[in-house]
Amino acid sequence: MSAHDFQHYLSEFLARFLPGEVGAARNTIMSYRDTFTLLLRYCKAHEDITPEHMRCELLTKELVERFLASAETERGCGPATRNQRLAAIRSFCRYLQARDIERIGQYQRVLSIPKKKTSATPPHHVSVDEIRLILAQPDTSRPTGRRDLALLALMYDSGARVQEIADLTLGDFRADPPATVKLTGKGNKVRIVPLMSPTAALVQRYADGAGLTGAASRSRPLFPNRAGNKMTRTGIAYILDKHVATARESDPAMLTETISPHALRHSKAMHLLQAGVNLVYIRDILGHADLKTTEIYARIDGEMKRNALQSAFTNLTPPDAMPLWHQDKDMLTWLTNLGH
């Protein structure tokens, strides 16, 4: 097996181990696949190693470090993306340790490659008025307009990730009170998110008009593309971009920054927080595994911080404890006596 051990182990890792034993989500597997695609392309272009000649003994710490450096310098990847690539390779090396014991030391050296520090950037969000402006753009006299409005309203109201929206089937949506949507998130974790009645009504009207009714349709994509298959993330992003562009034309002062589907998710979280919803509930709605991930929204809302400080402020300083400087007093004398 030594001549093709890398190909054998990699195919087993991606096709059987990750989905079967680990239960990794499809997006995780695709991300790992992309990493090894880039690694093999790098080896062919820079190391004179073609994919068919790649072997496990060549997967050294030095090779991986050169690959990661190339990703940053040539592809312009930031530290976060670089760390994602490293995480995929580390996972593969941990898998190899138990199956290719002769090279366990080699794999442990790869595992010793440290992650790079990343600076956390505040999530971008838009105001309620800007969300309202975006949702006013679809032409609801047309079937595609009704679909776009239902999709965007549902994505915002549920705080869903774009892939979670793409994966929805009709059976995941409940229109009867209390209206809910079942989202399957990272690690195939399922959560039930309540929907506001106007959003549920929009989705139901769209589904009825699109012929998505009856038990036979429950397994069909809630938002299919022209071929009847579920939309891609790129397709959903295109719909959002189209309506953001028309919204900017109608009011150039609004939506001045790039708006991604994930910005709708961030916006929902911020609006819930500003409305006084507990962070624990916001965490559950967003499907965060750790409350610390949700706390970032509380840290970036300066207005909420200011209001909280003002509401808790009590002036404990006597009125004459810190006398103000008067024009007829020497400034240095005033500074010297300040606080005495």
Coordinates of C-alpha atoms in Angstrom, one line a residue, residues 28 31-32 35-36 38 64-65 67-72 76-92 94 110-120:
T28 CA -17.1 20.3 7.4
S31 CA -14.1 22.2 3.8
Y32 CA -11.6 19.4 4.5
T35 CA -8.0 21.9 2.0
F36 CA -6.5 18.7 0.6
L38 CA -5.3 22.9 -2.4
V64 CA 2.7 21.6 5.8
E65 CA 4.4 24.8 7.0
F67 CA 1.9 25.0 2.2
L68 CA 0.4 27.2 4.9
A69 CA 2.9 30.0 4.2
S70 CA 2.0 29.8 0.5
A71 CA -1.7 30.0 1.3
E72 CA -1.0 33.3 3.1
G76 CA -4.0 36.1 0.4
C77 CA -5.5 33.9 3.1
G78 CA -5.9 35.5 6.5
P79 CA -4.9 33.8 9.8
A80 CA -8.5 32.4 10.3
T81 CA -8.5 30.7 6.9
R82 CA -4.9 29.5 7.5
N83 CA -6.0 28.0 10.8
Q84 CA -8.9 26.2 9.1
R85 CA -6.5 24.6 6.6
L86 CA -4.3 23.6 9.5
A87 CA -7.2 22.1 11.4
A88 CA -8.1 19.9 8.5
I89 CA -4.6 18.6 8.2
R90 CA -4.3 18.1 11.9
S91 CA -7.5 16.0 11.9
F92 CA -6.1 13.8 9.1
R94 CA -4.7 12.3 14.2
V110 CA 2.6 18.1 12.2
L111 CA 0.3 18.3 15.1
S112 CA 2.7 20.5 16.9
I113 CA 2.3 23.3 14.3
P114 CA 0.7 26.2 16.3
K115 CA -2.4 28.1 15.2
K116 CA -1.9 31.8 14.5
K117 CA -3.6 34.4 16.6
T118 CA -6.6 36.0 15.0
S119 CA -8.1 39.3 15.9
A120 CA -11.9 39.1 16.4

